[in-house]
Short mmCIF file of C-alpha atoms (C1' of nucleotides) and ligand atoms in Angstrom, two decimals:
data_model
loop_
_atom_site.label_atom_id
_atom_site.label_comp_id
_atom_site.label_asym_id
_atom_site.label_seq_id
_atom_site.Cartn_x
_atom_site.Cartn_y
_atom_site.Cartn_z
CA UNK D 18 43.48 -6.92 -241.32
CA UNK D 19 46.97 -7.35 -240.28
CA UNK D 20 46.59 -10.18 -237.47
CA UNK D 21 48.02 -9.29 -233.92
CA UNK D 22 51.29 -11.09 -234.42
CA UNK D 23 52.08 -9.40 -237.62
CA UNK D 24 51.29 -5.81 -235.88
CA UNK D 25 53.79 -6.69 -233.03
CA UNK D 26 56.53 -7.75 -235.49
CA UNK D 27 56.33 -4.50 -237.36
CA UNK D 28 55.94 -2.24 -234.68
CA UNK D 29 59.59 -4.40 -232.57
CA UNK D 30 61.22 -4.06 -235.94
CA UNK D 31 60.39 -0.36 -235.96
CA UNK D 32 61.69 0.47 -232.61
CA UNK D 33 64.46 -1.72 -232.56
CA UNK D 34 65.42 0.69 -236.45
CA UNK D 35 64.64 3.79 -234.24
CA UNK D 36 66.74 2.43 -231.07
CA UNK D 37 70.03 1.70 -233.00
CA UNK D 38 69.54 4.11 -235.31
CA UNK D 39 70.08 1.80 -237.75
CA UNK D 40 68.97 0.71 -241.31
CA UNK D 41 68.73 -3.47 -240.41
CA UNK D 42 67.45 -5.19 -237.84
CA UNK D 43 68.60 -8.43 -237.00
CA UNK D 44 67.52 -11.44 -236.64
CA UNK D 45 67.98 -11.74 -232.99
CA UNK D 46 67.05 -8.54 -231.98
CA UNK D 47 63.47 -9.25 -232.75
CA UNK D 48 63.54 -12.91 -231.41
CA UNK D 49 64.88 -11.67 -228.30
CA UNK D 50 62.33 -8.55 -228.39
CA UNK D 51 59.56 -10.74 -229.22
CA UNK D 52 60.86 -13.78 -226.95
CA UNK D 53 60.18 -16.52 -229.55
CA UNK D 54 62.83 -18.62 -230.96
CA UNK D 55 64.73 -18.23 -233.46
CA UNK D 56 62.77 -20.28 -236.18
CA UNK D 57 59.55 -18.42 -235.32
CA UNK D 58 61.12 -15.06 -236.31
CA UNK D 59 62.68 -16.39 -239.90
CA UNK D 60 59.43 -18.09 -240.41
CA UNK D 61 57.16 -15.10 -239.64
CA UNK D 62 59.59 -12.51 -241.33
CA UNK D 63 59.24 -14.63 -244.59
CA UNK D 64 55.38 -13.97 -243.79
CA UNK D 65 55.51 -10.20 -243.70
CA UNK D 66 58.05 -10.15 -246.40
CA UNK D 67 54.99 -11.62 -248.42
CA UNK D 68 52.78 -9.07 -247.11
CA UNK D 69 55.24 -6.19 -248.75
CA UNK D 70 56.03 -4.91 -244.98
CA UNK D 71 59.40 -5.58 -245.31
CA UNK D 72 62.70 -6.55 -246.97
CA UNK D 73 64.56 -9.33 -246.18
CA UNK D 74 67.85 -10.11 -246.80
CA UNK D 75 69.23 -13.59 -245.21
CA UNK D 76 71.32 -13.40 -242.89
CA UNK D 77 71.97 -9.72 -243.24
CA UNK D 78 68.37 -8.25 -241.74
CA UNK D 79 65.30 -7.03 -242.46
CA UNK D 80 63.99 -3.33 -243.06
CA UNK D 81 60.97 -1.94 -243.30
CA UNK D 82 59.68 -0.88 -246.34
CA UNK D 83 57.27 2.26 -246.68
CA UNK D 84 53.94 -0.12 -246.09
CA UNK D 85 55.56 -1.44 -243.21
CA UNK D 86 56.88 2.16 -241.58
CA UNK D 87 53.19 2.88 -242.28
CA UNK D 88 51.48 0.34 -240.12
CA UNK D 89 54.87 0.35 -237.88
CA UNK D 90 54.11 3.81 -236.88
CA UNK D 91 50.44 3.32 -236.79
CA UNK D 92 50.86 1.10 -234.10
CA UNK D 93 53.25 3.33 -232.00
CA UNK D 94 50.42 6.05 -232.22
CA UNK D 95 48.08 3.12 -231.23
CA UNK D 96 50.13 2.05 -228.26
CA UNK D 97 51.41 5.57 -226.90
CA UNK D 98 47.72 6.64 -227.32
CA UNK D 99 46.31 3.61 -225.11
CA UNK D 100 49.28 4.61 -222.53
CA UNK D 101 48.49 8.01 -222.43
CA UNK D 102 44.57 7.26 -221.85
CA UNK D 103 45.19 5.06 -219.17
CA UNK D 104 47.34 7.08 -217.18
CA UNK D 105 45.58 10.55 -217.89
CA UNK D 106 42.01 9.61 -218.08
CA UNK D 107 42.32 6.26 -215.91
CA UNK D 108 44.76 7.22 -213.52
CA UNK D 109 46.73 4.10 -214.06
CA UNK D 110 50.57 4.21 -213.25
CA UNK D 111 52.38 4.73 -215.79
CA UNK D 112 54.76 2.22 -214.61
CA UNK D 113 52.15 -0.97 -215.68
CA UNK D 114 50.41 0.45 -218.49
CA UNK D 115 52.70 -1.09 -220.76
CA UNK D 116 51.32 -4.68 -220.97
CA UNK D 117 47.82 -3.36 -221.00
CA UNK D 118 48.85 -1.23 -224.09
CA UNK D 119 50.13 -4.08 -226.09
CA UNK D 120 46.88 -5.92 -225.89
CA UNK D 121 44.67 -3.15 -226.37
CA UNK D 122 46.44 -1.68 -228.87
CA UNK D 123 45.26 -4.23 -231.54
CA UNK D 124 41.73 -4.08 -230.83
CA UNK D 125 41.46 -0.65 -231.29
CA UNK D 126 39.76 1.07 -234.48
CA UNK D 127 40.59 3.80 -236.41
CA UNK D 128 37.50 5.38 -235.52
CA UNK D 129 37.90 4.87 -231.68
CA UNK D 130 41.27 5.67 -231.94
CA UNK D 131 40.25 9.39 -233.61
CA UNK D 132 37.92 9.85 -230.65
CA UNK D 133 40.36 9.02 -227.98
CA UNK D 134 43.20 11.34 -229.08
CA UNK D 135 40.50 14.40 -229.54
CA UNK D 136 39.24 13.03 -226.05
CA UNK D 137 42.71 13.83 -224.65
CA UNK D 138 43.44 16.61 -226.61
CA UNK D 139 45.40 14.92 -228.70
CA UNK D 140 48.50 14.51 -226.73
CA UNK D 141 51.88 14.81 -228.77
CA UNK D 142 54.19 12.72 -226.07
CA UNK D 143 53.14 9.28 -224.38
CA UNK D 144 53.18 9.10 -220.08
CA UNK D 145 56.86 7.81 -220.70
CA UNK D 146 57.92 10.78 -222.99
CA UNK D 147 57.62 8.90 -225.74
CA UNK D 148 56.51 10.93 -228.72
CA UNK D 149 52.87 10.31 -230.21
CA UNK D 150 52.87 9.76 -233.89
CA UNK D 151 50.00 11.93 -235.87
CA UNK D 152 47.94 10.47 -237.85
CA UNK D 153 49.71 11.06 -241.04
CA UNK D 154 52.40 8.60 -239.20
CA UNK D 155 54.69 11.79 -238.55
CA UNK D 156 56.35 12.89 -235.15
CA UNK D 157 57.96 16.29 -234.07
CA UNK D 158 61.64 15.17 -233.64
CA UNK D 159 63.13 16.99 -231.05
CA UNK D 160 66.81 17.80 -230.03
CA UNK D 161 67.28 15.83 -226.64
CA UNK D 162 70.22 14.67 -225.09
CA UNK D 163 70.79 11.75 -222.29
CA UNK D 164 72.31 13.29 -219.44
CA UNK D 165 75.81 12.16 -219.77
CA UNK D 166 76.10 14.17 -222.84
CA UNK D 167 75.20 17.81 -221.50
CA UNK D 168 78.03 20.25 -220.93
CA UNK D 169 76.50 23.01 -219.34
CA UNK D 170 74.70 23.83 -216.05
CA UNK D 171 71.60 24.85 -217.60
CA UNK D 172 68.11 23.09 -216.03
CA UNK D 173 66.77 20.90 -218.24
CA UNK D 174 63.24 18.83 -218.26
CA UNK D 175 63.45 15.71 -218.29
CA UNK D 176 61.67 14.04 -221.63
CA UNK D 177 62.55 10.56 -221.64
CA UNK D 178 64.06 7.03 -219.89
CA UNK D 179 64.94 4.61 -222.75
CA UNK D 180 65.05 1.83 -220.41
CA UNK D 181 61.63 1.38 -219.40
CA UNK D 182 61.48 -1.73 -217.55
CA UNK D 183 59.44 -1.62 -214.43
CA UNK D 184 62.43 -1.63 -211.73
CA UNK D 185 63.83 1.51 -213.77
CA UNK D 186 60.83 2.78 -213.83
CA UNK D 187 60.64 2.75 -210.38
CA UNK D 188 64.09 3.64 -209.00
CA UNK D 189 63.47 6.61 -211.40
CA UNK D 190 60.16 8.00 -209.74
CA UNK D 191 61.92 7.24 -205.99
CA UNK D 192 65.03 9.63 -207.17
CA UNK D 193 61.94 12.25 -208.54
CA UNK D 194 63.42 11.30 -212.48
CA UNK D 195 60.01 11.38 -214.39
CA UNK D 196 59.16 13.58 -217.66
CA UNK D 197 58.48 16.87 -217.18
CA UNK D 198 60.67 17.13 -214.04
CA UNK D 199 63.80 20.11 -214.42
CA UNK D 200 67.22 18.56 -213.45
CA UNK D 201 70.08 20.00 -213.70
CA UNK D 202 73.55 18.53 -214.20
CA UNK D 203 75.71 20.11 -211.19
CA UNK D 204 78.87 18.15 -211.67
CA UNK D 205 80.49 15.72 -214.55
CA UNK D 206 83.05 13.86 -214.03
CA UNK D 207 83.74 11.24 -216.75
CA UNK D 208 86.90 9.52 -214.98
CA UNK D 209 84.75 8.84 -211.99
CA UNK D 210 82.16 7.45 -214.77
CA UNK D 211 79.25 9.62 -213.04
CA UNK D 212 77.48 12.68 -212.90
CA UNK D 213 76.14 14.56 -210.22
CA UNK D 214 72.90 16.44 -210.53
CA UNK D 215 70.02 18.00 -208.50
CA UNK D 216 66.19 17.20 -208.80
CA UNK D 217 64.30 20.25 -207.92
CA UNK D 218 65.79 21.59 -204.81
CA UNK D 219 66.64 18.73 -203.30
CA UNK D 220 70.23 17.96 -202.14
CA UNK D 221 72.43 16.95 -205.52
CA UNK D 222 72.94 13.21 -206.21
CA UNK D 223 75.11 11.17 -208.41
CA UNK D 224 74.27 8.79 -210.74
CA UNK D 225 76.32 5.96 -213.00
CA UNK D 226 76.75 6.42 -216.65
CA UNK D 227 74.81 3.50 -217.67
CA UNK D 228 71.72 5.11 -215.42
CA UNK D 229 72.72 8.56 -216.82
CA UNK D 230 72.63 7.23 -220.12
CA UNK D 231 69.14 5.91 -219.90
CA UNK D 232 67.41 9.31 -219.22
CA UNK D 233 66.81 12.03 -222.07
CA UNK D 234 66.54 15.43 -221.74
CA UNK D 235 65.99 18.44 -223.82
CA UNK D 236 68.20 21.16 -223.48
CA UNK S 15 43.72 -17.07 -220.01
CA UNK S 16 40.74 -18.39 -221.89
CA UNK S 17 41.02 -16.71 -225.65
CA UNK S 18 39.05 -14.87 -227.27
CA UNK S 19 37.61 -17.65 -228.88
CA UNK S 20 36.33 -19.55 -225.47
CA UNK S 21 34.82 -16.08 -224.47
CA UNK S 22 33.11 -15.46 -227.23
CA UNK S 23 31.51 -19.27 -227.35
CA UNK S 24 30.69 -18.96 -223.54
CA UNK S 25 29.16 -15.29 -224.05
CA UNK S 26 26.92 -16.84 -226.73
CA UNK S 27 25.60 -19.56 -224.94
CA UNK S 28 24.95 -17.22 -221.65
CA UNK S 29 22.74 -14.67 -223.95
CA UNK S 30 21.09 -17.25 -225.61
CA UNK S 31 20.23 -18.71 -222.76
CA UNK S 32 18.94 -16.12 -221.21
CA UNK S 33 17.06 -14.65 -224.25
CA UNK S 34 15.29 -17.90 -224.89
CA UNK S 35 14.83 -18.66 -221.34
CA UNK S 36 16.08 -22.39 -221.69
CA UNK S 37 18.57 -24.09 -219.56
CA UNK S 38 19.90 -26.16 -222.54
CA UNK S 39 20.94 -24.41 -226.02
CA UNK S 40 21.12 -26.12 -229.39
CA UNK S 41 24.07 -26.79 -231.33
CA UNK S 42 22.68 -25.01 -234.33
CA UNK S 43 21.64 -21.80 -232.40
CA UNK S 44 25.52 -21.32 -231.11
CA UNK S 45 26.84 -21.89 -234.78
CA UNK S 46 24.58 -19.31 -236.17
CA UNK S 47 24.88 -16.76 -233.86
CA UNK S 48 28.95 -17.01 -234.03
CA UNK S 49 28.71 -17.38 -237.80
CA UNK S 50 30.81 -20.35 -237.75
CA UNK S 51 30.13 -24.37 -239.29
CA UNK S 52 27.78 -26.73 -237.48
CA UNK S 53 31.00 -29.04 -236.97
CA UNK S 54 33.27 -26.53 -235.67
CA UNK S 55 30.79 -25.59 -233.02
CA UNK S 56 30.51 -29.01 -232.29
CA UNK S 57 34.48 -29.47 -231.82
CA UNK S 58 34.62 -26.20 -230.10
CA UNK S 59 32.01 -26.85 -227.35
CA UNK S 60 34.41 -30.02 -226.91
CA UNK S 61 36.73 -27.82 -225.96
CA UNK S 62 34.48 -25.92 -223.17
CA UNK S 63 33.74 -28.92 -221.75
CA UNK S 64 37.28 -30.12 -221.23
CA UNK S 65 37.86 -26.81 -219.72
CA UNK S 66 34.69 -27.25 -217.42
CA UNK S 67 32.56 -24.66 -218.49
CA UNK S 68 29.51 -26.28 -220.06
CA UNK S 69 27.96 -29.69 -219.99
CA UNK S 70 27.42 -31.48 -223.22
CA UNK S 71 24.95 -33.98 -224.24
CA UNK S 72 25.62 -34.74 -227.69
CA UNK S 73 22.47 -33.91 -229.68
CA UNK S 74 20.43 -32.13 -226.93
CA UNK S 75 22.63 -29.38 -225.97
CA UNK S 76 24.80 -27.57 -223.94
CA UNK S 77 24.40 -25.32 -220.30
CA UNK S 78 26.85 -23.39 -218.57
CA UNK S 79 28.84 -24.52 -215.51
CA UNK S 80 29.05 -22.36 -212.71
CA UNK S 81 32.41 -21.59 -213.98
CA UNK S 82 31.26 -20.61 -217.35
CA UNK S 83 28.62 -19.15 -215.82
CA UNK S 84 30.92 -16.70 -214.20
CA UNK S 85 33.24 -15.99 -217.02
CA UNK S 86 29.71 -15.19 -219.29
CA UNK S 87 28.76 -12.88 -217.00
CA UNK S 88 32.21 -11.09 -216.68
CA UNK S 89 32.08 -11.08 -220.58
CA UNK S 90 28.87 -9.48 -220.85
CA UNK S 91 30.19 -7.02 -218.20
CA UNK S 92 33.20 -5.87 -220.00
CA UNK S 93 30.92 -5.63 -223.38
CA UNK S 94 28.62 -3.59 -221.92
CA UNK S 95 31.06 -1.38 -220.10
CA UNK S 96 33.34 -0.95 -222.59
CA UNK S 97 30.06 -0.02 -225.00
CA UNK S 98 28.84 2.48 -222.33
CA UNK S 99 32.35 4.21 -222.43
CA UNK S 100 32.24 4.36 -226.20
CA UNK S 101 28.86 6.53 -226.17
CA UNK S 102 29.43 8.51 -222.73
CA UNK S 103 33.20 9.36 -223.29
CA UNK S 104 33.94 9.17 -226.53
CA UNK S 105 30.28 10.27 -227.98
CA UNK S 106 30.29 7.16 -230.38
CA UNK S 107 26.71 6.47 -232.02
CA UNK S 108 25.24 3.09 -229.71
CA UNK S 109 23.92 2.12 -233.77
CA UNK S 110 27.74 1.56 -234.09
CA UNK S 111 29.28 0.02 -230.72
CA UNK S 112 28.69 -3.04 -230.47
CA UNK S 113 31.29 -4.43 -232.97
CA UNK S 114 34.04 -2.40 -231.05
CA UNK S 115 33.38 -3.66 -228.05
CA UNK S 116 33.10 -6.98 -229.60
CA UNK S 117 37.31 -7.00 -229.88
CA UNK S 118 37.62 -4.65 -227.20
CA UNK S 119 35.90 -6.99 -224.48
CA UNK S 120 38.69 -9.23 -225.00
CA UNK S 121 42.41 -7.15 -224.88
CA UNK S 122 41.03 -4.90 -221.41
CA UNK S 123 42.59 -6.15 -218.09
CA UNK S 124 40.28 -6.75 -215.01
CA UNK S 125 41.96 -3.11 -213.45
CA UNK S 126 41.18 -1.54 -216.35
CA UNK S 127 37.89 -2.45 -216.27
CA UNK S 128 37.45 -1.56 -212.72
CA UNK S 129 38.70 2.23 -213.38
CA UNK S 130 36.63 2.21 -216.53
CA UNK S 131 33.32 1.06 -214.41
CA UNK S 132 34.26 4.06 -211.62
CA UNK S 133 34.98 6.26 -213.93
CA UNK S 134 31.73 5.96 -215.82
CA UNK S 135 29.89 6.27 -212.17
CA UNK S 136 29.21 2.56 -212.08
CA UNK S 137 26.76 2.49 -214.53
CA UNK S 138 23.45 0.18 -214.38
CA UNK S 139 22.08 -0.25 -218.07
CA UNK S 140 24.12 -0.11 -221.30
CA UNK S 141 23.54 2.36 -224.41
CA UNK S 142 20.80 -0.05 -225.75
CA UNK S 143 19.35 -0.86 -222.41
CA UNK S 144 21.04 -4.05 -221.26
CA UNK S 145 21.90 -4.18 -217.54
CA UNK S 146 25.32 -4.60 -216.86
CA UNK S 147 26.72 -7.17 -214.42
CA UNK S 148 28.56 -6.40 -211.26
CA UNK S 149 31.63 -7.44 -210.68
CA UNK S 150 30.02 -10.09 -208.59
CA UNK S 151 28.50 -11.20 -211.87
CA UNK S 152 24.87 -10.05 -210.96
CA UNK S 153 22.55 -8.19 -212.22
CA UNK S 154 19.24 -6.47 -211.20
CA UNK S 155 16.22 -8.16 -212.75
CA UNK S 156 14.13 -5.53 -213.81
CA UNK S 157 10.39 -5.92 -214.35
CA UNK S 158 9.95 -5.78 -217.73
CA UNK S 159 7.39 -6.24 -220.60
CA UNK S 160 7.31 -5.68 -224.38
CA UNK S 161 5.16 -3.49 -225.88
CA UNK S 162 2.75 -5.97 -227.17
CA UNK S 163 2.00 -7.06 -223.43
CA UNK S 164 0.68 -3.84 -222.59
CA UNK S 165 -2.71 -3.62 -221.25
CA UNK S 166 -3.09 -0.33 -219.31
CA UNK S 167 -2.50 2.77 -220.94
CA UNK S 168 -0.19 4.49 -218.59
CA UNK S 169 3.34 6.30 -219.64
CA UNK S 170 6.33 3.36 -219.81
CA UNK S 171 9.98 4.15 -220.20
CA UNK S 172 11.86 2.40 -222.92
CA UNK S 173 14.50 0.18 -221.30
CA UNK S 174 15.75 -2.49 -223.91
CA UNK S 175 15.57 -2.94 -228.09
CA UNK S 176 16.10 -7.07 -228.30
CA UNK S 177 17.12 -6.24 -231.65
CA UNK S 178 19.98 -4.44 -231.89
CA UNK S 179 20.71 -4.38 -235.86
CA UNK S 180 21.78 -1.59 -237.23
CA UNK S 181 18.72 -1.90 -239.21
CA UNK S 182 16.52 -1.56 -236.63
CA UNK S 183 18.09 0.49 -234.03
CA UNK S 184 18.15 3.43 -236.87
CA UNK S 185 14.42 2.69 -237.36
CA UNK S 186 13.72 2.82 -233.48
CA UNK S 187 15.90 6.09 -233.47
CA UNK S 188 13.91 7.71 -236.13
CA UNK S 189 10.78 7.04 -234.55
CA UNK S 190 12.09 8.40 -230.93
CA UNK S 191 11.68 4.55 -229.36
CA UNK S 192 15.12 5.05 -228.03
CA UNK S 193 15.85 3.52 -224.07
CA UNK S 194 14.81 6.50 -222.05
CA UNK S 195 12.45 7.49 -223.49
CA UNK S 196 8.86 7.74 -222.22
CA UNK S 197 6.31 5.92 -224.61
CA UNK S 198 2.53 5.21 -223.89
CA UNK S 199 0.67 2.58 -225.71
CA UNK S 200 -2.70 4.37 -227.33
CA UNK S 201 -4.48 1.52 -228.75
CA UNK S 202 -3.73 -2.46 -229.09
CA UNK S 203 -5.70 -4.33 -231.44
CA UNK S 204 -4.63 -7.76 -231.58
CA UNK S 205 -6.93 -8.58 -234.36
CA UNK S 206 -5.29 -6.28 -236.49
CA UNK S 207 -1.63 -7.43 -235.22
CA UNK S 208 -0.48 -3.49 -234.48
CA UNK S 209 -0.27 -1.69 -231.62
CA UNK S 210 -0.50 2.09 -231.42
CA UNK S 211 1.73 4.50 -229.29
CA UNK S 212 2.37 7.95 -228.81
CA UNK S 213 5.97 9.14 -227.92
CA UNK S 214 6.61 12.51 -226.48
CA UNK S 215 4.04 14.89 -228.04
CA UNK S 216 3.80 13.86 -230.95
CA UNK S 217 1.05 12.31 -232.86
CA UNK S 218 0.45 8.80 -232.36
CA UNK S 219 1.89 6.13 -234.92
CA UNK S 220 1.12 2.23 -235.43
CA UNK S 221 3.70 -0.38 -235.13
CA UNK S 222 3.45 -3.72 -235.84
CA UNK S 223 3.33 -6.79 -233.43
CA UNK S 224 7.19 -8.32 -234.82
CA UNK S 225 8.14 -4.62 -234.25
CA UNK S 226 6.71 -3.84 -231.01
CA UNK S 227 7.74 -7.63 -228.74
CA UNK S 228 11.15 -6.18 -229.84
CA UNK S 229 10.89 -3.12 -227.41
CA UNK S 230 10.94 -3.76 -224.03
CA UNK S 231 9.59 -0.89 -221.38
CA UNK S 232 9.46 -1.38 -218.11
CA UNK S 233 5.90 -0.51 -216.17
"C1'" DG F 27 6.52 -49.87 -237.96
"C1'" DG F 28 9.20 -47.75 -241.65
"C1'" DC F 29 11.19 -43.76 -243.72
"C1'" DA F 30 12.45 -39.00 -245.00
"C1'" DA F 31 14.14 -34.62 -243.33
"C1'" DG F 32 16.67 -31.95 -240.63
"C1'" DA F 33 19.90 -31.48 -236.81
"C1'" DC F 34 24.03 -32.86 -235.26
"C1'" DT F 35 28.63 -35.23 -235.23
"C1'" DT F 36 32.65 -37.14 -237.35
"C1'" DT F 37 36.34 -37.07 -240.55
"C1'" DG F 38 40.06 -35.28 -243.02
"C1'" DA F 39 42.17 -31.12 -244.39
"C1'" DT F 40 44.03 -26.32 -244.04
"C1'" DC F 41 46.18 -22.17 -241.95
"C1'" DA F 42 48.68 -19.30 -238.57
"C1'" DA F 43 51.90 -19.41 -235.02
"C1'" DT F 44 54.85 -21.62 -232.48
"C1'" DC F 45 58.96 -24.85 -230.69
"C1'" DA F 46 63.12 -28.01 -230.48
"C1'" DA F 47 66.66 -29.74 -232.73
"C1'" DA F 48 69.44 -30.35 -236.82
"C1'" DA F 49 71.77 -28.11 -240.70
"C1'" DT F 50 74.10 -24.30 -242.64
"C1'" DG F 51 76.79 -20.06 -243.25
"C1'" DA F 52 79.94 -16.22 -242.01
"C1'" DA F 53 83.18 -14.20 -239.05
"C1'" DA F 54 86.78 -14.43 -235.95
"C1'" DT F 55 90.69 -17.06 -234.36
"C1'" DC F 56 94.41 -19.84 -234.88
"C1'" DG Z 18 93.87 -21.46 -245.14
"C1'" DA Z 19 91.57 -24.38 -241.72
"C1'" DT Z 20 88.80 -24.42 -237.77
"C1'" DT Z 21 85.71 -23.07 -234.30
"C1'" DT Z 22 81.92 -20.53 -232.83
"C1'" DC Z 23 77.73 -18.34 -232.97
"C1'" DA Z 24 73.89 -16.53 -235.50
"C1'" DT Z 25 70.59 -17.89 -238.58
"C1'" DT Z 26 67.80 -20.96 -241.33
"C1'" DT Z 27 65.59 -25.30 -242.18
"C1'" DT Z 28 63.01 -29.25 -240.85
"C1'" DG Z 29 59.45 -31.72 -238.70
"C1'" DA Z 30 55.98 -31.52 -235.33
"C1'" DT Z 31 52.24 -29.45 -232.42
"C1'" DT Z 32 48.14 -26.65 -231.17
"C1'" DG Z 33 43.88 -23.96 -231.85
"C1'" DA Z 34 40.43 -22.71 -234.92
"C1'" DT Z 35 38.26 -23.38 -238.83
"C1'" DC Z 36 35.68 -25.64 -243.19
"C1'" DA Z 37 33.39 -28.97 -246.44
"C1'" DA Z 38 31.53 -33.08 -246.95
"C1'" DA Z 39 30.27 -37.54 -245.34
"C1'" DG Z 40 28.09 -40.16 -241.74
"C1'" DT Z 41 24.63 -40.77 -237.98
"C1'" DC Z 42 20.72 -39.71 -234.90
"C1'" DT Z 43 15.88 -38.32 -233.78
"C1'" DT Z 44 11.56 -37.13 -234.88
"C1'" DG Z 45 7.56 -36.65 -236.86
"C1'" DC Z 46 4.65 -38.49 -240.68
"C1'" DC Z 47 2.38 -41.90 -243.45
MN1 MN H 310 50.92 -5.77 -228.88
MN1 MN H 311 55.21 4.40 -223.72
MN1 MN H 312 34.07 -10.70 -228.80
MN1 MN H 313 24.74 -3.53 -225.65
#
DNA sequence: GGCAAGACTTTGATCAATCAAAATGAAATC
DNA sequence: GATTTCATTTTGATTGATCAAAGTCTTGCC
């Protein structure tokens, strides 16, 4: 019964909690995320504070409260479920499911919803690496590192890019930089603000630290 | 762009149309069948027409444009696609579909759609029988007759229940009248306002004339 | 022809979601 | 401590969709 508004509110504030790792969310954050004014975010944050989804404190932030980490959650296994149908099943790219996910995601049942992850045997990480939440609104955290961070020369599989705008998205796939791809890190050099690493067999390259950064592996 | 709203208006008056076989359809007849006021049906069909895709006459009725023509038609495509991928893939009972695809019709893209219809194999008919449009926004007229019109007794495959309540698609199913399926008319009796008909093997039963205009076989 | 009944339209109001612009508060700078 | 700046909140307005109730046609009936 949540409208779609609400469900996009909870689920930004979620991420954006998840993101920074931490506690409050802004203001701005979620008026930026959501690309309404301002106003529109007070106003509508009053709204789900009436609902019980979250707490509000003025001018400080707002956090979730367990109601709200429910549905907040709910809709991440909504969305990363879509995703994960459309590239698997659909053969859509996983580069534009994104904006098809955030519609479809709200007009999705619970009983659909149970069909579709048993259809795709139940999946437990989204085309982008994302993790799938279960049911029971839990996911299997897992120790993964961006690539700036690793020491050694081990390979590594690549599980994640946090940016995931589409011109990322793309210069990752031309470099070979999706999930489930094995890099490993063949040089690190933190003065030059890079790191050097090899895709596969092919000859090493070197990326910047912001790009680096942006793509999380597991070790 | 239209919303939800427009497309569910414009669907209306395109199956209403064609189910009554009348060019023009009454006010009333659109606000029941959305479940909504006789004056916000009024104000709403205001709206179509500003957008171009009926014509009004106050207190006669309304018809579709060719523009509203076409969206109807893409409407009815998507709901019948997306219900057909709810029973083929997803093995959803077609007693319970229609009120998914009801929300779902509107959040699906136009590409989605496309690699939905392909990878269904382009179906024809729906789960309850309905054709479903091309992307051209045509479909095959079948020829097509209820059971009451039948006057030879030759074997007739079920094509189309015009009723599709829950109510009486669970009936239909527990008497085997289910679109596939081959039925053959036994007896008609028009005094007695029943026809008779066997399905399958087994033993004949006796429907009554409401009943049987609802089920639609094709010769 | 006149009138009652039923169908339809109009009116006035509400609710959710939004914006622009003005007001306010808190933090950082002087 | 006073001031400036920037984030946030408040205010006032708009838009789409809806309802209830009041007003108006049209039609068929006497
Ligand atoms: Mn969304
Ligand atoms: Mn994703
Ligand atoms: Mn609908
Ligand atoms: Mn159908």
């Amino acid at each position: 019964m949540p409208s779609a508004t609400v469900e996009n509110y909870v689920k930004k504030i979620l991420v954006l909690s998840l993101d920074t790792s931490e506690e409050q969310v802004g203001m701005g954050e979620i008026a930026k995320g959501l690309e309404v004014a301002a106003g529109t975010a007070t106003s509508m944050i009053k709204t789900l504070e009436r609902e019980r989804l979250v707490r509000y404190k003025s001018r400080q932030g707002v956090t979730l409260t367990a109601k709200g980490l429910k549905l907040g959650m709910d809709m991440l296994r909504r969305h990363r479920l879509v995703e994960t149908f459309l590239v698997e099943s659909l053969g859509l790219d996983w580069t534009e499911v994104h904006q098809e996910a955030e519609e479809l995601e709200h007009a999705i049942s619970e009983k659909v919803l149970d069909r579709l992850d048993k259809f795709l045997g139940r999946p437990e990480f989204d085309p982008h690496g994302d993790p799938i939440p279960t049911k029971e609104g839990k996911f299997a955290e897992r120790r993964i590192r961006n690539l700036l961070e690793c020491q050694s020369k081990k390979l590594r599989t690549i599980k994640l890019l946090t940016d995931q705008s589409t011109d990322f998205l793309n210069f990752a796939r031309r470099k070979g930089l999706v999930p489930g791809t094995s890099v490993e890190v063949t040089n690190r050099d933190l003065i030059s603000d890079a790191v050097e690493l090899r895709v596969g067999n092919k000859k090493p390259f070197t990326l910047g630290s912001k790009a680096a950064k942006k793509i999380l592996v597991s070790s």
